[in-house]
Amino acid sequence: MKKIAIIMGSDSDLPVAEKAINVLASYEVPYEVHVFSAHRTPVEAKEFTVNARQNGFGAIIALAGMAAHLAGAIAANTTLPVVGVPVKSANLDGLDALLSTVQMPSGIPVATVAIDGAANAATLCVEMLAIEDEELAKKLSAVRAESTAKVLARNRAIEQKYNK
Ligand code: RP5
């Protein structure tokens, strides 16, 4: 199975990155985690990215906050799918990172998820791998069915309480 790379711009992004790590681990999808910054370690970020396909990666999750150029800089150097996670920071609540990550020029896509939406970034990567992997597709369906059952149970509890 292809690996997923989780790249964060700073180790201060780790609490958000852990949401992606947990999802990938729950599907037993292989992954690597790295800290590479578009601004502070651009050479290392590029080096990792240009070799990612030949090193067995199928997609890259890039998390960064503030002037979040990491996902875009990674996308510039690979044709692997790049999923961008804008990370919330103190001053602008993540809107800065969201706009920096999502507004990519035509031809260099970054599939941007919600602010701090690392769990969805990982789920999206699992869905990409599941295009060619029946077992993974079955696991995704099972998790989706579990989530549906939970919400329906909560609905039943609310309906019983309020609808006499
Ligand atoms: C971004 O700046 C990082 O992705 C992080 O979200 C933010 C702050 O980084 P630190 O100053 O905590 O290293 O590049």
mmCIF file of C-alpha atoms and ligand atoms in Angstrom:
data_model
loop_
_atom_site.group_PDB
_atom_site.id
_atom_site.type_symbol
_atom_site.label_atom_id
_atom_site.label_comp_id
_atom_site.label_asym_id
_atom_site.label_seq_id
_atom_site.Cartn_x
_atom_site.Cartn_y
_atom_site.Cartn_z
ATOM 1 C CA MET A 1 0.000 0.000 0.000
ATOM 2 C CA LYS A 2 1.203 3.554 -0.678
ATOM 3 C CA LYS A 3 2.293 5.624 2.329
ATOM 4 C CA ILE A 4 0.795 8.967 3.342
ATOM 5 C CA ALA A 5 3.147 11.798 4.297
ATOM 6 C CA ILE A 6 2.081 14.150 7.070
ATOM 7 C CA ILE A 7 4.191 17.303 6.882
ATOM 8 C CA MET A 8 3.761 20.110 9.403
ATOM 9 C CA GLY A 9 5.306 23.554 9.238
ATOM 10 C CA SER A 10 6.319 23.531 12.907
ATOM 11 C CA ASP A 11 6.257 21.045 15.767
ATOM 12 C CA SER A 12 3.750 23.450 17.342
ATOM 13 C CA ASP A 13 1.274 22.062 14.751
ATOM 14 C CA LEU A 14 1.576 18.561 16.253
ATOM 15 C CA PRO A 15 -1.697 18.596 18.244
ATOM 16 C CA VAL A 16 -3.550 19.122 14.948
ATOM 17 C CA ALA A 17 -1.357 16.666 13.038
ATOM 18 C CA GLU A 18 -2.164 14.005 15.633
ATOM 19 C CA LYS A 19 -5.771 13.991 14.447
ATOM 20 C CA ALA A 20 -4.535 12.825 11.026
ATOM 21 C CA ILE A 21 -2.091 10.363 12.567
ATOM 22 C CA ASN A 22 -4.898 8.783 14.610
ATOM 23 C CA VAL A 23 -7.148 8.358 11.572
ATOM 24 C CA LEU A 24 -4.417 6.789 9.429
ATOM 25 C CA ALA A 25 -3.447 4.474 12.293
ATOM 26 C CA SER A 26 -7.071 3.410 12.750
ATOM 27 C CA TYR A 27 -7.177 2.272 9.086
ATOM 28 C CA GLU A 28 -3.713 0.689 9.364
ATOM 29 C CA VAL A 29 -2.511 2.914 6.530
ATOM 30 C CA PRO A 30 1.282 3.412 6.566
ATOM 31 C CA TYR A 31 2.450 6.978 7.133
ATOM 32 C CA GLU A 32 5.453 9.136 7.942
ATOM 33 C CA VAL A 33 5.444 12.371 9.942
ATOM 34 C CA HIS A 34 7.898 15.235 9.310
ATOM 35 C CA VAL A 35 8.437 18.895 10.195
ATOM 36 C CA PHE A 36 9.413 20.905 7.107
ATOM 37 C CA SER A 37 8.728 24.605 6.772
ATOM 38 C CA ALA A 38 8.184 26.440 3.491
ATOM 39 C CA HIS A 39 9.925 29.420 5.055
ATOM 40 C CA ARG A 40 12.432 28.073 7.579
ATOM 41 C CA THR A 41 13.581 24.848 5.848
ATOM 42 C CA PRO A 42 12.562 25.274 2.197
ATOM 43 C CA VAL A 43 15.453 23.165 0.880
ATOM 44 C CA GLU A 44 14.502 20.155 3.050
ATOM 45 C CA ALA A 45 10.806 20.573 2.204
ATOM 46 C CA LYS A 46 11.601 20.493 -1.519
ATOM 47 C CA GLU A 47 14.039 17.582 -1.172
ATOM 48 C CA PHE A 48 11.408 15.461 0.569
ATOM 49 C CA THR A 49 8.689 16.420 -1.887
ATOM 50 C CA VAL A 50 10.526 15.821 -5.167
ATOM 51 C CA ASN A 51 11.423 12.310 -3.972
ATOM 52 C CA ALA A 52 8.059 11.484 -2.370
ATOM 53 C CA ARG A 53 6.557 9.522 -5.277
ATOM 54 C CA GLN A 54 9.625 7.333 -5.781
ATOM 55 C CA ASN A 55 9.813 6.838 -2.013
ATOM 56 C CA GLY A 56 6.407 5.157 -1.988
ATOM 57 C CA PHE A 57 4.043 7.947 -1.008
ATOM 58 C CA GLY A 58 0.557 8.203 -2.544
ATOM 59 C CA ALA A 59 -0.515 11.581 -1.127
ATOM 60 C CA ILE A 60 0.808 14.330 1.123
ATOM 61 C CA ILE A 61 -1.004 16.090 3.959
ATOM 62 C CA ALA A 62 0.506 19.528 4.646
ATOM 63 C CA LEU A 63 -0.422 21.434 7.807
ATOM 64 C CA ALA A 64 0.592 25.006 8.517
ATOM 65 C CA GLY A 65 -0.626 28.099 10.293
ATOM 66 C CA MET A 66 -0.368 31.867 9.754
ATOM 67 C CA ALA A 67 1.155 32.680 6.309
ATOM 68 C CA ALA A 68 0.630 29.038 5.404
ATOM 69 C CA HIS A 69 2.552 28.492 2.175
ATOM 70 C CA LEU A 70 3.633 24.933 2.962
ATOM 71 C CA ALA A 71 0.891 23.036 1.117
ATOM 72 C CA GLY A 72 1.277 25.244 -1.952
ATOM 73 C CA ALA A 73 5.058 24.974 -1.949
ATOM 74 C CA ILE A 74 4.783 21.186 -1.694
ATOM 75 C CA ALA A 75 2.181 21.058 -4.485
ATOM 76 C CA ALA A 76 4.554 23.081 -6.677
ATOM 77 C CA ASN A 77 7.113 20.276 -6.472
ATOM 78 C CA THR A 78 5.015 17.124 -6.954
ATOM 79 C CA THR A 79 2.090 15.773 -8.934
ATOM 80 C CA LEU A 80 1.013 13.641 -5.958
ATOM 81 C CA PRO A 81 -2.300 14.793 -4.457
ATOM 82 C CA VAL A 82 -1.681 17.382 -1.726
ATOM 83 C CA VAL A 83 -4.244 17.935 1.022
ATOM 84 C CA GLY A 84 -3.819 21.216 2.896
ATOM 85 C CA VAL A 85 -4.802 21.734 6.520
ATOM 86 C CA PRO A 86 -4.939 25.368 7.658
ATOM 87 C CA VAL A 87 -3.934 25.493 11.333
ATOM 88 C CA LYS A 88 -5.621 27.929 13.705
ATOM 89 C CA SER A 89 -3.367 30.477 15.388
ATOM 90 C CA ALA A 90 -4.012 33.238 17.896
ATOM 91 C CA ASN A 91 -4.359 36.439 15.895
ATOM 92 C CA LEU A 92 -6.684 35.645 12.987
ATOM 93 C CA ASP A 93 -8.207 32.374 14.179
ATOM 94 C CA GLY A 94 -6.902 30.406 11.183
ATOM 95 C CA LEU A 95 -8.508 32.557 8.508
ATOM 96 C CA ASP A 96 -5.007 33.661 7.469
ATOM 97 C CA ALA A 97 -3.905 30.044 7.002
ATOM 98 C CA LEU A 98 -7.165 29.063 5.301
ATOM 99 C CA LEU A 99 -6.855 31.743 2.624
ATOM 100 C CA SER A 100 -3.111 31.149 2.162
ATOM 101 C CA THR A 101 -3.714 27.430 1.668
ATOM 102 C CA VAL A 102 -6.868 27.381 -0.429
ATOM 103 C CA GLN A 103 -6.268 30.083 -3.037
ATOM 104 C CA MET A 104 -3.977 28.142 -5.370
ATOM 105 C CA PRO A 105 -3.375 29.019 -9.015
ATOM 106 C CA SER A 106 -4.922 26.854 -11.711
ATOM 107 C CA GLY A 107 -2.927 23.674 -12.407
ATOM 108 C CA ILE A 108 -1.324 23.397 -8.943
ATOM 109 C CA PRO A 109 -4.154 22.112 -6.726
ATOM 110 C CA VAL A 110 -4.245 21.865 -2.954
ATOM 111 C CA ALA A 111 -7.352 20.075 -1.664
ATOM 112 C CA THR A 112 -7.965 22.273 1.350
ATOM 113 C CA VAL A 113 -9.983 21.027 4.316
ATOM 114 C CA ALA A 114 -11.434 23.026 7.214
ATOM 115 C CA ILE A 115 -9.320 24.950 9.732
ATOM 116 C CA ASP A 116 -7.721 22.266 11.950
ATOM 117 C CA GLY A 117 -9.514 19.647 9.816
ATOM 118 C CA ALA A 118 -6.694 17.116 9.909
ATOM 119 C CA ALA A 119 -9.019 14.159 10.551
ATOM 120 C CA ASN A 120 -10.838 14.847 7.284
ATOM 121 C CA ALA A 121 -7.518 15.322 5.490
ATOM 122 C CA ALA A 122 -6.533 11.817 6.553
ATOM 123 C CA THR A 123 -9.938 10.362 5.699
ATOM 124 C CA LEU A 124 -9.695 11.911 2.234
ATOM 125 C CA CYS A 125 -6.295 10.272 1.738
ATOM 126 C CA VAL A 126 -7.703 6.914 2.853
ATOM 127 C CA GLU A 127 -10.516 7.385 0.316
ATOM 128 C CA MET A 128 -7.912 7.996 -2.405
ATOM 129 C CA LEU A 129 -6.072 4.784 -1.510
ATOM 130 C CA ALA A 130 -9.410 2.937 -1.349
ATOM 131 C CA ILE A 131 -10.068 3.642 -5.050
ATOM 132 C CA GLU A 132 -7.828 0.646 -5.771
ATOM 133 C CA ASP A 133 -8.173 -1.200 -2.446
ATOM 134 C CA GLU A 134 -11.384 -3.122 -1.719
ATOM 135 C CA GLU A 135 -10.468 -3.920 1.896
ATOM 136 C CA LEU A 136 -9.873 -0.270 2.674
ATOM 137 C CA ALA A 137 -13.145 0.657 0.950
ATOM 138 C CA LYS A 138 -14.976 -1.843 3.196
ATOM 139 C CA LYS A 139 -13.386 -0.311 6.306
ATOM 140 C CA LEU A 140 -14.488 3.164 5.173
ATOM 141 C CA SER A 141 -18.063 1.922 4.692
ATOM 142 C CA ALA A 142 -18.062 0.287 8.127
ATOM 143 C CA VAL A 143 -16.883 3.495 9.816
ATOM 144 C CA ARG A 144 -19.511 5.504 7.916
ATOM 145 C CA ALA A 145 -22.267 3.048 8.979
ATOM 146 C CA GLU A 146 -21.114 3.294 12.605
ATOM 147 C CA SER A 147 -21.286 7.082 12.463
ATOM 148 C CA THR A 148 -24.792 6.963 10.949
ATOM 149 C CA ALA A 149 -25.988 4.566 13.669
ATOM 150 C CA LYS A 150 -24.634 6.875 16.408
ATOM 151 C CA VAL A 151 -26.436 9.928 15.032
ATOM 152 C CA LEU A 152 -29.687 7.993 14.589
ATOM 153 C CA ALA A 153 -29.477 6.806 18.219
ATOM 154 C CA ARG A 154 -28.968 10.393 19.400
ATOM 155 C CA ASN A 155 -31.927 11.485 17.294
ATOM 156 C CA ARG A 156 -34.117 8.796 18.880
ATOM 157 C CA ALA A 157 -33.110 9.982 22.364
ATOM 158 C CA ILE A 158 -33.912 13.620 21.521
ATOM 159 C CA GLU A 159 -37.227 12.685 19.890
ATOM 160 C CA GLN A 160 -38.276 10.623 22.919
ATOM 161 C CA LYS A 161 -37.432 13.456 25.280
ATOM 162 C CA TYR A 162 -39.177 16.290 23.455
ATOM 163 C CA ASN A 163 -41.875 14.824 21.192
ATOM 164 C CA LYS A 164 -44.670 13.656 23.517
HETATM 165 C C1 RP5 B 1 3.710 28.186 10.656
HETATM 166 O O1 RP5 B 1 3.766 29.145 11.635
HETATM 167 C C2 RP5 B 1 3.650 26.864 11.369
HETATM 168 O O2 RP5 B 1 2.973 25.933 10.574
HETATM 169 C C3 RP5 B 1 2.891 27.178 12.631
HETATM 170 O O3 RP5 B 1 1.502 26.912 12.491
HETATM 171 C C4 RP5 B 1 3.098 28.681 12.787
HETATM 172 C C5 RP5 B 1 3.881 29.037 14.019
HETATM 173 O O4 RP5 B 1 5.095 28.328 14.046
HETATM 174 P P1 RP5 B 1 6.030 28.368 15.350
HETATM 175 O O5 RP5 B 1 6.442 29.792 15.527
HETATM 176 O O6 RP5 B 1 5.167 27.850 16.490
HETATM 177 O O7 RP5 B 1 7.187 27.449 15.059
HETATM 178 O O8 RP5 B 1 4.828 28.228 9.820
#
